[in-house]
Tab-separated table of C-alpha atoms in Angstrom:
chain	number	residue	atom	x	y	z
A	1	LEU	CA	65.560	-25.924	34.996
A	2	VAL	CA	63.865	-22.411	35.838
A	3	GLN	CA	64.123	-22.521	31.728
A	4	LEU	CA	62.541	-25.958	31.232
A	5	GLY	CA	60.096	-24.961	33.515
A	6	VAL	CA	59.331	-21.818	31.419
A	7	PHE	CA	58.620	-25.228	27.903
A	8	LEU	CA	56.066	-26.882	30.905
A	9	PHE	CA	54.480	-24.443	30.773
A	10	ALA	CA	54.498	-23.177	27.793
A	11	ASN	CA	53.898	-26.170	26.185
A	12	GLY	CA	51.127	-26.580	28.849
A	13	MET	CA	49.712	-23.487	27.652
A	14	ILE	CA	49.267	-24.172	24.180
A	15	GLY	CA	47.875	-27.685	24.573
A	16	TYR	CA	44.986	-25.958	26.615
A	17	LEU	CA	44.565	-23.340	24.233
A	18	TYR	CA	44.580	-25.621	20.554
A	19	GLU	CA	42.773	-28.231	23.132
A	20	ARG	CA	39.794	-25.652	24.137
A	21	ARG	CA	39.579	-23.708	19.747
A	22	ARG	CA	39.337	-27.931	18.998
A	23	ARG	CA	35.933	-27.369	21.229
A	24	ALA	CA	34.924	-24.591	20.395
A	25	GLU	CA	34.826	-25.683	16.599
A	26	GLN	CA	33.892	-28.750	17.561
A	27	LEU	CA	30.747	-27.685	19.127
A	28	THR	CA	30.478	-24.863	16.529
A	29	ASP	CA	29.949	-27.407	14.191
A	30	GLU	CA	27.117	-29.706	16.271
A	31	GLN	CA	24.983	-26.070	16.277
A	32	ARG	CA	25.851	-25.969	12.244
A	33	GLU	CA	24.936	-29.286	12.381
A	34	TRP	CA	22.124	-28.555	15.323
A	35	PHE	CA	20.411	-25.350	13.743
A	36	SER	CA	20.897	-27.102	9.368
A	37	THR	CA	18.417	-30.060	10.864
A	38	THR	CA	16.628	-27.905	12.721
A	39	LEU	CA	15.933	-25.638	8.882
A	40	ALA	CA	15.958	-28.767	7.063
A	41	SER	CA	13.120	-29.558	9.910
A	42	ILE	CA	10.044	-26.772	9.105
A	43	GLY	CA	7.359	-25.761	6.482
A	44	ASP	CA	8.698	-22.971	5.736
A	45	ALA	CA	10.898	-22.053	2.972
A	46	VAL	CA	14.200	-20.008	4.246
A	47	ILE	CA	16.835	-18.579	2.137
A	48	ALA	CA	20.534	-17.717	4.244
A	49	THR	CA	22.496	-15.144	1.814
A	50	ASP	CA	25.592	-12.868	3.112
A	51	LEU	CA	25.968	-8.862	2.328
A	52	ASP	CA	26.365	-9.123	-1.047
A	53	GLY	CA	22.848	-11.016	-1.575
A	54	CYS	CA	24.277	-14.286	-2.816
A	55	VAL	CA	22.812	-17.812	-1.644
A	56	VAL	CA	24.568	-18.973	1.317
A	57	TYR	CA	21.774	-21.286	2.724
A	58	MET	CA	18.718	-22.983	1.320
A	59	ASN	CA	16.511	-25.382	2.858
A	60	GLY	CA	14.133	-28.350	1.309
A	61	VAL	CA	11.688	-26.016	1.353
A	62	ALA	CA	12.701	-23.541	-0.092
A	63	SER	CA	14.893	-25.573	-3.305
A	64	ARG	CA	11.492	-26.800	-4.076
A	65	LEU	CA	9.038	-23.572	-4.657
A	66	THR	CA	12.221	-21.785	-6.603
A	67	GLY	CA	13.442	-25.670	-8.251
A	68	TRP	CA	17.242	-25.174	-7.078
A	69	SER	CA	19.447	-27.047	-5.263
A	70	GLU	CA	21.034	-26.553	-2.444
A	71	GLN	CA	24.036	-26.799	-3.842
A	72	GLU	CA	23.152	-25.169	-7.183
A	73	ALA	CA	21.670	-21.985	-5.862
A	74	LEU	CA	24.734	-21.327	-3.605
A	75	ARG	CA	26.794	-18.172	-4.286
A	76	GLN	CA	23.942	-17.083	-6.494
A	77	ASP	CA	22.326	-13.910	-6.551
A	78	ILE	CA	19.318	-14.440	-4.241
A	79	GLN	CA	17.305	-12.161	-6.856
A	80	THR	CA	18.474	-14.726	-9.645
A	81	VAL	CA	17.450	-17.568	-7.369
A	82	PHE	CA	14.511	-16.412	-5.965
A	83	HIS	CA	12.467	-14.486	-8.949
A	84	ILE	CA	9.284	-12.642	-7.855
A	85	VAL	CA	6.735	-10.118	-10.380
A	86	ASN	CA	3.407	-8.762	-9.076
A	87	GLU	CA	0.811	-10.604	-10.209
A	88	ASP	CA	-0.844	-7.838	-11.873
A	89	THR	CA	2.133	-5.544	-13.442
A	90	ARG	CA	4.403	-8.785	-14.189
A	91	LEU	CA	7.386	-5.965	-12.727
A	92	SER	CA	9.882	-7.561	-10.843
A	93	VAL	CA	9.321	-6.318	-6.807
A	94	ASP	CA	11.996	-5.138	-4.740
A	95	ASN	CA	13.781	-8.459	-3.027
A	96	PRO	CA	12.806	-8.491	0.476
A	97	ALA	CA	16.464	-9.604	1.460
A	98	LEU	CA	18.126	-7.692	-0.064
A	99	ARG	CA	15.388	-4.564	0.849
A	100	ALA	CA	16.103	-6.154	4.776
A	101	ILE	CA	19.977	-5.787	4.525
A	102	ARG	CA	20.389	-2.517	3.784
A	103	ASP	CA	17.258	-1.319	5.841
A	104	GLY	CA	18.191	-3.429	8.410
A	105	GLN	CA	15.026	-4.191	9.378
A	106	ILE	CA	12.684	-6.569	8.664
A	107	VAL	CA	10.838	-7.336	5.905
A	108	GLY	CA	7.865	-7.711	4.674
A	109	LEU	CA	6.281	-9.191	1.233
A	110	ALA	CA	4.323	-6.816	-0.841
A	111	ASN	CA	0.152	-7.825	-1.719
A	112	HIS	CA	0.031	-9.750	-4.416
A	113	THR	CA	3.424	-10.920	-5.391
A	114	VAL	CA	4.145	-14.280	-7.337
A	115	LEU	CA	7.054	-16.004	-6.689
A	116	VAL	CA	8.454	-17.354	-9.954
A	117	SER	CA	9.664	-20.848	-9.768
A	118	ARG	CA	12.946	-22.202	-12.446
A	119	ASP	CA	11.147	-23.512	-14.319
A	120	GLY	CA	8.188	-21.154	-14.633
A	121	THR	CA	6.004	-21.602	-12.401
A	122	GLU	CA	4.543	-18.908	-10.439
A	123	MET	CA	3.255	-19.098	-6.911
A	124	PHE	CA	1.031	-17.137	-4.591
A	125	ILE	CA	3.357	-16.257	-2.104
A	126	ASP	CA	4.353	-14.774	1.591
A	127	ASP	CA	7.394	-13.565	3.081
A	128	SER	CA	9.441	-11.679	5.731
A	129	GLY	CA	12.858	-10.942	4.539
A	130	ALA	CA	14.832	-10.016	7.549
A	131	PRO	CA	18.881	-8.987	8.714
A	132	ILE	CA	21.634	-11.007	10.176
A	133	LYS	CA	23.996	-9.892	12.200
A	134	GLY	CA	27.231	-10.420	13.792
A	135	PRO	CA	27.683	-10.262	17.740
A	136	ALA	CA	28.254	-6.953	18.075
A	137	GLY	CA	25.648	-6.307	15.535
A	138	GLU	CA	27.412	-5.347	12.623
A	139	PRO	CA	25.245	-7.076	9.708
A	140	THR	CA	26.883	-9.964	7.795
A	141	GLY	CA	24.031	-10.490	5.755
A	142	ALA	CA	19.736	-11.230	5.472
A	143	VAL	CA	17.426	-13.816	5.931
A	144	LEU	CA	14.256	-14.973	3.952
A	145	ILE	CA	11.878	-17.187	5.364
A	146	PHE	CA	8.694	-16.742	2.696
A	147	ARG	CA	5.956	-20.098	2.104
A	148	ASP	CA	3.577	-21.163	-0.781
A	149	ILE	CA	0.057	-19.581	-0.092
A	150	THR	CA	-1.351	-20.194	-3.727
A	151	SER	CA	-4.672	-22.582	-1.592
A	152	ARG	CA	-5.538	-19.893	0.014
A	153	ARG	CA	-4.638	-16.850	-1.760
A	154	GLN	CA	-7.595	-18.872	-4.296
A	155	ALA	CA	-9.502	-20.370	-1.315
A	156	ARG	CA	-9.418	-17.372	0.036
A	157	ARG	CA	-10.415	-15.896	-4.290
A	158	ALA	CA	-13.486	-18.448	-4.701
A	159	LEU	CA	-14.757	-16.799	-1.297
A	160	GLU	CA	-14.313	-12.790	-2.221
A	161	VAL	CA	-16.674	-13.693	-5.425
A	162	SER	CA	-19.031	-16.107	-3.759
A	163	GLU	CA	-18.853	-13.181	-1.031
A	164	SER	CA	-19.502	-10.271	-4.301
A	165	ARG	CA	-22.143	-12.264	-6.252
A	166	PHE	CA	-24.161	-13.295	-2.496
A	167	ARG	CA	-23.983	-9.179	-2.416
A	168	ALA	CA	-24.938	-8.331	-5.578
A	169	ALA	CA	-27.716	-10.818	-5.963
A	170	GLN	CA	-28.628	-9.459	-1.778
A	171	GLU	CA	-28.573	-5.969	-2.780
A	172	THR	CA	-30.637	-6.339	-5.519
A	173	SER	CA	-32.923	-9.395	-4.288
A	174	LEU	CA	-36.386	-8.206	-4.693
A	175	ASP	CA	-36.586	-10.878	-1.211
A	176	ALA	CA	-35.844	-8.700	2.153
A	177	PHE	CA	-32.826	-10.899	3.818
A	178	THR	CA	-31.659	-10.048	6.717
A	179	VAL	CA	-28.618	-12.067	8.578
A	180	LEU	CA	-28.770	-11.905	12.738
A	181	GLU	CA	-26.471	-13.897	15.902
A	182	ALA	CA	-27.787	-14.166	19.255
A	183	VAL	CA	-27.153	-12.814	22.657
A	184	ARG	CA	-27.789	-14.577	25.139
A	185	ASP	CA	-27.303	-14.491	28.690
A	186	SER	CA	-24.853	-15.458	31.148
A	187	THR	CA	-26.853	-19.018	31.269
A	188	GLY	CA	-26.979	-19.105	27.830
A	189	GLN	CA	-30.263	-18.300	26.323
A	190	ILE	CA	-31.464	-16.712	23.566
A	191	VAL	CA	-32.555	-13.849	25.040
A	192	ASP	CA	-31.542	-10.615	22.133
A	193	PHE	CA	-30.627	-11.461	18.151
A	194	ARG	CA	-29.010	-9.451	15.929
A	195	TRP	CA	-28.403	-8.055	12.902
A	196	THR	CA	-25.415	-8.445	11.199
A	197	TYR	CA	-26.250	-7.962	8.236
A	198	ALA	CA	-29.841	-6.892	6.188
A	199	ASN	CA	-29.942	-6.226	1.632
A	200	PRO	CA	-31.936	-3.079	1.084
A	201	GLU	CA	-35.158	-4.504	0.371
A	202	ALA	CA	-35.273	-5.424	4.343
A	203	GLY	CA	-34.290	-1.933	4.676
A	204	ARG	CA	-36.568	-0.357	2.849
A	205	ILE	CA	-39.954	-2.642	4.664
A	206	LEU	CA	-38.391	-2.669	8.271
A	207	ALA	CA	-38.237	1.820	7.141
A	208	HIS	CA	-35.046	1.226	8.450
A	209	ALA	CA	-31.114	2.559	6.913
A	210	PRO	CA	-29.209	-0.908	6.168
A	211	GLU	CA	-25.793	0.146	7.542
A	212	ASN	CA	-28.412	1.787	10.877
A	213	LEU	CA	-29.535	-1.909	11.227
A	214	ILE	CA	-25.983	-3.625	11.672
A	215	GLY	CA	-25.280	-4.088	15.535
A	216	ARG	CA	-28.047	-3.101	16.611
A	217	ARG	CA	-30.318	-5.396	18.575
A	218	LEU	CA	-33.535	-7.076	17.440
A	219	LEU	CA	-36.023	-6.336	19.662
A	220	ASP	CA	-34.711	-2.540	20.100
A	221	VAL	CA	-34.922	-2.345	16.901
A	222	LEU	CA	-38.643	-4.110	16.518
A	223	PRO	CA	-40.119	-5.117	19.701
A	224	GLY	CA	-43.040	-6.756	17.767
A	225	ASN	CA	-41.279	-9.684	17.318
A	226	LYS	CA	-42.189	-10.360	20.313
A	227	ASN	CA	-44.771	-8.743	21.647
A	228	ASN	CA	-47.736	-8.956	19.034
A	229	SER	CA	-46.359	-12.183	17.437
A	230	GLU	CA	-44.528	-15.505	16.920
A	231	LEU	CA	-41.571	-14.129	14.708
A	232	PHE	CA	-39.462	-13.795	18.094
A	233	GLU	CA	-39.527	-17.174	19.244
A	234	ARG	CA	-39.849	-18.804	16.461
A	235	TYR	CA	-35.811	-17.910	15.672
A	236	VAL	CA	-35.131	-19.242	18.293
A	237	GLN	CA	-37.100	-22.699	17.896
A	238	VAL	CA	-34.830	-22.454	14.577
A	239	VAL	CA	-31.661	-21.540	16.027
A	240	GLU	CA	-32.337	-24.448	18.895
A	241	THR	CA	-33.972	-26.969	16.535
A	242	GLY	CA	-32.118	-26.558	13.486
A	243	GLU	CA	-35.676	-26.571	11.991
A	244	PRO	CA	-35.679	-24.259	9.837
A	245	HIS	CA	-39.725	-22.476	8.619
A	246	ASP	CA	-41.882	-21.404	5.903
A	247	LEU	CA	-44.216	-19.408	7.468
A	248	GLU	CA	-47.516	-16.755	6.571
A	249	LEU	CA	-47.922	-14.527	9.219
A	250	TYR	CA	-49.892	-10.781	9.680
A	251	TYR	CA	-47.643	-8.529	11.031
A	252	ASP	CA	-48.876	-4.781	12.596
A	253	SER	CA	-46.196	-3.201	14.044
A	254	GLU	CA	-44.010	-0.361	14.213
A	255	ARG	CA	-45.946	1.142	12.349
A	256	ILE	CA	-45.773	-2.397	8.876
A	257	THR	CA	-48.708	-4.036	8.035
A	258	GLY	CA	-49.265	-6.648	5.864
A	259	TRP	CA	-49.317	-10.226	5.714
A	260	PHE	CA	-45.664	-11.647	4.720
A	261	ARG	CA	-43.797	-14.585	4.179
A	262	ASN	CA	-40.865	-14.898	6.442
A	263	MET	CA	-38.954	-17.750	5.444
A	264	CYS	CA	-36.101	-18.949	8.250
A	265	VAL	CA	-32.843	-21.322	8.425
A	266	ARG	CA	-30.760	-21.760	11.419
A	267	LEU	CA	-26.577	-20.005	10.447
A	268	GLY	CA	-23.820	-20.336	12.570
A	269	ASP	CA	-25.233	-19.313	16.160
A	270	GLY	CA	-28.210	-17.673	14.583
A	271	VAL	CA	-30.315	-17.419	11.540
A	272	ALA	CA	-30.386	-15.866	8.622
A	273	VAL	CA	-33.978	-15.116	7.589
A	274	SER	CA	-35.884	-13.910	3.774
A	275	PHE	CA	-38.964	-12.484	4.084
A	276	SER	CA	-41.536	-10.696	1.355
A	277	ASP	CA	-44.613	-8.483	1.516
A	278	ILE	CA	-47.700	-11.120	-0.137
A	279	THR	CA	-50.102	-8.681	1.120
A	280	GLU	CA	-50.924	-8.450	-2.434
A	281	ARG	CA	-50.833	-11.154	-3.183
A	282	LYS	CA	-53.524	-12.362	-0.432
A	283	ARG	CA	-55.187	-9.612	-0.808
A	284	ILE	CA	-56.485	-10.796	-4.892
A	285	GLU	CA	-56.670	-14.789	-2.500
A	286	ILE	CA	-59.084	-13.257	-0.715
A	287	VAL	CA	-61.300	-11.128	-3.407
A	288	GLU	CA	-61.053	-14.376	-5.727
A	289	ARG	CA	-62.315	-16.678	-2.665
A	290	GLU	CA	-64.282	-14.199	-2.252
A	291	GLN	CA	-65.663	-13.396	-5.804
A	292	ARG	CA	-66.107	-17.882	-5.810
A	293	GLN	CA	-68.155	-17.940	-2.634
A	294	LEU	CA	-70.579	-14.947	-4.715
A	295	ALA	CA	-71.018	-16.899	-7.162
A	296	GLU	CA	-71.723	-19.608	-5.357
A	297	THR	CA	-74.400	-18.382	-3.373
A	298	MET	CA	-75.828	-16.983	-6.074
A	299	ARG	CA	-75.359	-20.357	-8.154
A	300	ASP	CA	-77.375	-21.967	-5.115
A	301	ILE	CA	-79.966	-19.030	-4.659
A	302	ALA	CA	-80.936	-19.479	-8.329
A	303	ILE	CA	-81.341	-23.284	-8.515
A	304	ALA	CA	-83.428	-22.194	-5.298
A	305	LEU	CA	-85.587	-19.800	-6.874
A	306	GLY	CA	-86.011	-22.585	-10.148
A	307	ARG	CA	-87.557	-25.195	-7.224
A	308	THR	CA	-90.104	-21.580	-4.824
A	309	LEU	CA	-92.233	-20.050	-6.474
A	310	ASN	CA	-93.038	-18.984	-2.744
A	311	LEU	CA	-91.797	-15.736	-1.854
A	312	ALA	CA	-91.670	-15.963	1.427
A	313	ASP	CA	-88.787	-18.876	1.234
A	314	ALA	CA	-86.863	-17.857	-1.317
A	315	LEU	CA	-86.308	-14.250	0.457
A	316	LYS	CA	-85.026	-16.875	3.710
A	317	LEU	CA	-82.481	-18.335	1.169
A	318	ILE	CA	-81.261	-14.456	-0.358
A	319	LEU	CA	-81.056	-13.465	2.808
A	320	ALA	CA	-79.282	-16.483	4.666
A	321	GLY	CA	-77.263	-15.431	1.172
A	322	VAL	CA	-76.311	-12.503	2.374
A	323	GLN	CA	-75.673	-12.429	5.873
A	324	ARG	CA	-72.974	-15.126	4.883
A	325	ILE	CA	-71.147	-13.297	1.811
A	326	VAL	CA	-71.963	-10.060	3.024
A	327	PRO	CA	-71.247	-10.437	7.364
A	328	CYS	CA	-73.186	-7.891	8.662
A	329	GLU	CA	-75.446	-6.291	11.986
A	330	THR	CA	-79.166	-6.883	10.130
A	331	VAL	CA	-80.024	-7.539	6.718
A	332	ASP	CA	-84.151	-6.535	5.796
A	333	VAL	CA	-85.587	-6.552	2.535
A	334	MET	CA	-88.903	-3.568	2.409
A	335	LEU	CA	-91.331	-4.133	-0.164
A	336	CYS	CA	-93.994	-1.524	-1.841
A	337	ASP	CA	-97.505	-2.800	-2.481
A	338	SER	CA	-100.054	-0.899	-4.267
A	339	ASP	CA	-100.882	1.762	-2.274
A	340	GLY	CA	-96.963	2.794	-2.703
A	341	LEU	CA	-96.742	1.470	1.687
A	342	ILE	CA	-93.828	-0.121	2.260
A	343	PHE	CA	-93.842	-3.464	4.873
A	344	VAL	CA	-91.198	-5.916	5.627
A	345	ALA	CA	-90.971	-8.733	3.842
A	346	GLY	CA	-88.527	-10.799	5.022
A	347	SER	CA	-85.516	-10.269	7.950
A	348	GLY	CA	-82.410	-10.910	9.476
A	349	GLY	CA	-80.314	-9.850	12.523
A	350	TYR	CA	-84.035	-9.020	14.737
A	351	THR	CA	-84.501	-11.810	17.041
A	352	ASP	CA	-81.580	-12.209	18.969
A	353	ARG	CA	-82.670	-8.325	19.875
A	354	GLY	CA	-86.215	-9.471	20.411
A	355	LEU	CA	-87.186	-7.024	16.657
A	356	ASP	CA	-89.087	-9.153	14.440
A	357	GLU	CA	-92.416	-8.852	15.696
A	358	MET	CA	-92.136	-4.486	15.416
A	359	MET	CA	-90.387	-5.431	11.900
A	360	ARG	CA	-93.394	-7.337	10.768
A	361	GLY	CA	-95.759	-3.527	11.799
A	362	PHE	CA	-94.152	-1.615	9.638
A	363	HIS	CA	-96.599	-0.371	7.180
A	364	PHE	CA	-95.657	3.435	6.382
A	365	PRO	CA	-95.090	5.402	2.555
A	366	TYR	CA	-91.265	4.627	1.771
A	367	ARG	CA	-91.385	8.266	0.694
A	368	ASP	CA	-91.202	9.803	4.639
A	369	LEU	CA	-87.992	9.267	4.634
A	370	PRO	CA	-85.020	10.899	2.295
A	371	LEU	CA	-82.736	7.992	2.619
A	372	LEU	CA	-85.242	5.391	0.698
A	373	ARG	CA	-87.015	8.267	-0.922
A	374	LEU	CA	-83.059	9.016	-2.350
A	375	ALA	CA	-82.548	5.279	-3.128
A	376	ALA	CA	-85.561	5.221	-4.703
A	377	GLU	CA	-85.599	8.954	-7.479
A	378	THR	CA	-81.760	8.206	-7.619
A	379	ARG	CA	-82.592	4.093	-8.684
A	380	GLN	CA	-78.633	4.062	-7.426
A	381	PRO	CA	-77.655	2.454	-2.827
A	382	VAL	CA	-78.003	5.088	-0.435
A	383	VAL	CA	-74.253	4.083	1.636
A	384	VAL	CA	-74.887	6.516	5.109
A	385	PRO	CA	-70.774	5.790	6.703
A	386	ASP	CA	-71.978	7.218	9.975
A	387	ILE	CA	-75.495	7.125	10.789
A	388	LYS	CA	-74.134	9.800	13.909
A	389	ASP	CA	-73.455	11.699	11.056
A	390	CYS	CA	-76.067	11.837	9.075
A	391	PRO	CA	-78.670	15.049	8.543
A	392	ASP	CA	-81.103	12.791	6.985
A	393	TRP	CA	-81.276	9.602	9.037
A	394	VAL	CA	-84.195	8.818	11.068
A	395	PRO	CA	-83.965	8.132	14.835
A	396	MET	CA	-85.064	5.018	16.052
A	397	ASP	CA	-84.749	3.796	20.018
A	398	PHE	CA	-84.395	0.581	19.568
A	399	GLU	CA	-81.101	1.175	17.429
A	400	GLU	CA	-78.430	2.978	19.292
A	401	TRP	CA	-76.108	0.311	17.773
A	402	ARG	CA	-76.480	0.392	14.203
A	403	CYS	CA	-73.278	2.304	12.678
A	404	SER	CA	-73.074	2.278	8.897
A	405	TYR	CA	-75.827	1.910	6.970
A	406	VAL	CA	-76.937	1.019	3.203
A	407	CYS	CA	-80.595	0.744	1.141
A	408	VAL	CA	-80.381	-0.377	-2.615
A	409	PRO	CA	-82.942	-0.368	-4.192
A	410	ILE	CA	-84.969	-3.107	-6.250
A	411	GLN	CA	-85.890	-2.443	-9.359
A	412	LEU	CA	-87.698	-5.229	-11.659
A	413	GLN	CA	-87.756	-3.582	-15.948
A	414	GLU	CA	-88.509	0.722	-14.515
A	415	GLU	CA	-90.259	0.495	-10.931
A	416	ILE	CA	-88.441	0.797	-8.424
A	417	ILE	CA	-90.700	-2.489	-6.415
A	418	GLY	CA	-89.070	-2.750	-2.941
A	419	PHE	CA	-85.240	-2.154	-0.797
A	420	LEU	CA	-83.054	-3.907	0.585
A	421	ASN	CA	-81.240	-2.495	3.895
A	422	VAL	CA	-78.172	-3.487	5.504
A	423	THR	CA	-76.546	-1.416	8.821
A	424	SER	CA	-73.034	-2.631	10.845
A	425	LEU	CA	-71.586	-1.855	14.302
A	426	GLU	CA	-68.830	-0.346	12.433
A	427	SER	CA	-68.566	2.526	10.835
A	428	ASP	CA	-67.269	2.990	7.537
A	429	TYR	CA	-68.070	-0.295	6.435
A	430	PHE	CA	-70.003	-0.720	3.511
A	431	GLN	CA	-67.130	-0.145	0.913
A	432	VAL	CA	-68.190	-0.013	-3.535
A	433	PRO	CA	-67.252	-4.124	-3.265
A	434	LEU	CA	-69.921	-4.296	-0.670
A	435	VAL	CA	-72.334	-2.448	-2.205
A	436	GLU	CA	-71.729	-4.168	-5.611
A	437	ARG	CA	-72.299	-7.585	-3.974
A	438	LEU	CA	-76.285	-6.532	-2.471
A	439	ALA	CA	-76.213	-5.080	-5.830
A	440	ARG	CA	-76.488	-8.680	-6.994
A	441	PHE	CA	-78.222	-9.783	-4.156
A	442	ALA	CA	-81.213	-6.979	-4.760
A	443	HIS	CA	-81.839	-8.365	-8.071
A	444	GLN	CA	-82.791	-12.112	-7.280
A	445	ILE	CA	-85.486	-10.629	-5.315
A	446	ALA	CA	-86.149	-8.774	-7.553
A	447	LEU	CA	-86.056	-12.042	-9.741
A	448	ALA	CA	-87.948	-13.810	-6.098
A	449	VAL	CA	-90.188	-11.073	-7.099
A	450	GLN	CA	-91.264	-11.042	-10.468
A	451	ASN	CA	-90.882	-15.208	-10.198
A	452	ALA	CA	-94.204	-14.447	-7.007
A	453	ARG	CA	-96.238	-11.884	-8.705
A	454	LEU	CA	-95.822	-14.619	-12.454
A	455	TYR	CA	-96.615	-17.944	-10.109
A	456	GLU	CA	-99.803	-15.224	-8.227
A	457	ARG	CA	-100.965	-14.361	-11.930
A	458	ALA	CA	-101.517	-17.643	-13.079
A	459	LEU	CA	-102.963	-18.953	-10.629
A	460	GLU	CA	-105.615	-16.287	-10.841
A	461	ALA	CA	-105.349	-17.335	-14.301
A	462	ALA	CA	-106.325	-20.856	-13.831
A	463	ALA	CA	-108.901	-20.048	-11.296
A	464	THR	CA	-110.642	-17.796	-14.257
A	465	ARG	CA	-110.248	-20.480	-17.027
A	466	GLU	CA	-111.297	-23.757	-13.670
A	467	ARG	CA	-115.408	-20.403	-13.235
A	468	GLU	CA	-115.478	-19.792	-16.705
A	469	ARG	CA	-115.156	-23.930	-17.768
A	470	LEU	CA	-117.571	-24.533	-14.474
A	471	ALA	CA	-119.967	-21.550	-15.830
A	472	ARG	CA	-119.326	-23.149	-19.487
A	473	ASP	CA	-120.788	-27.067	-17.870
A	474	LEU	CA	-123.627	-24.583	-15.754
A	475	HIS	CA	-125.432	-22.862	-18.809
A	476	ASP	CA	-125.016	-26.517	-20.769
A	477	ALA	CA	-126.064	-28.300	-18.291
A	478	VAL	CA	-129.619	-26.154	-17.734
A	479	SER	CA	-129.398	-25.181	-21.409
A	480	GLN	CA	-130.073	-29.193	-22.053
A	481	THR	CA	-132.343	-29.392	-18.902
A	482	LEU	CA	-134.745	-26.490	-20.244
A	483	PHE	CA	-134.678	-27.934	-24.064
A	484	ALA	CA	-135.968	-31.327	-22.586
A	485	ALA	CA	-138.809	-29.583	-20.088
A	486	SER	CA	-140.170	-27.151	-23.424
A	487	ILE	CA	-140.512	-30.627	-25.720
A	488	ILE	CA	-142.426	-32.595	-22.829
A	489	ALA	CA	-144.575	-29.326	-22.325
A	490	GLU	CA	-144.521	-29.123	-26.055
A	491	SER	CA	-145.829	-32.950	-26.994
A	492	LEU	CA	-147.961	-33.473	-22.617
A	493	PRO	CA	-150.905	-31.919	-24.128
A	494	ARG	CA	-151.212	-33.490	-27.349
A	495	GLN	CA	-150.629	-37.279	-25.955
A	496	TRP	CA	-153.538	-36.556	-23.423
A	497	GLN	CA	-155.934	-35.505	-25.613
A	498	THR	CA	-154.964	-38.601	-28.084
A	499	GLY	CA	-154.819	-41.366	-24.080
A	500	PRO	CA	-155.168	-40.174	-20.861
A	501	ASP	CA	-154.243	-42.974	-19.181
A	502	LYS	CA	-150.622	-42.826	-20.903
A	503	VAL	CA	-149.908	-39.161	-19.577
A	504	MET	CA	-150.430	-40.757	-16.206
């Protein structure tokens, strides 16, 4: 009975142990199937090796990338199936799976690594290798996980080339270029901008090294963008509306002075700004406009002088031209009479100050005034930047408002016939270009005076000729009358003798 009991117990234990092993094997097969299905379903390529570096598993993605089917790859050396080389040197690269087995730790792939598939196709990959360890921590193999990054690498390289070209273009650009990102407060409002890029030309114009601008706030460096100009508000508007701007403006702040062209477009949550100094272009435009205006004024004056011989009308027209071309406070023309005294023949700007009547009363020798005398002797304009600093200036009670002055001699052939006097409220106002323009007006005044003189002489000559004609006519009439009277006087005695009754 005891033996039977032992047999039954042993048989039961054997059955129990057999069933437990069967269930364990079934569970292991299920787990292996689950892991195999999972690895086959992920997007990365997976290769597993044993301790000798021979392939024991490969999923479908790995088969596609390496060109080896799983059946062909099994038991093959990992370096044969997973053939990697350096992109530049073309030399074989240390296999991450073998390094993971050797070092017992996760190993990443070196940069610039290329996978060469079985058919010779090359692709850039990103991978890592890790050791596989048993329950006791002993190494049993390695696993490789990798992916094709060729498209990403090409896109990154294209971006790098694009950025390199952009930087090369901007570093050598004659236009300043900066990138600003918006700085917002807790409510989302833009309160400033921060530099993220500035090229060398921007650094030159802004008087800051480009690297010193990066990270700094716009209004900390250039408060004039908001305080003295509309640039800050313009940038905010571009970010909020997406509408670019292209404007020309005069800037005078932070020791930056001049005309600038400013072009701005939205870039993310900020702006890209290109700007250039156009001060010289503006100066040329102003000079061209002034020259054109001067030429048109001179043409109109020349035409008018051909139509009028009245000196007062001609001077009025010329002085109006002076005030249009050379904005000034007052202007007057002083002419010399036959006795060497000067008088005001025409003026402008004195009416508002109530000085017209007094100007018309001037009549004195010009040599009593040092500046007029100097202009006459040198036959050149005399410029006084500030009359307060001029010892030769003859002060008058009514002229405390004057600041700078120029006297241009009016010359007709070799004779100084007068002076063109112009004043301004600005000190040092009469620079060379303005003085040259005034000299042209002085020449027009000389022509007007010459025309008026010729006209007066013509009138005098005409009057003289008329008097002479009348004298001749009178002389002829008187002569004829006297001749007739003498004939009558001679014939009357004879007629009286022959027939007195006929004489009566």
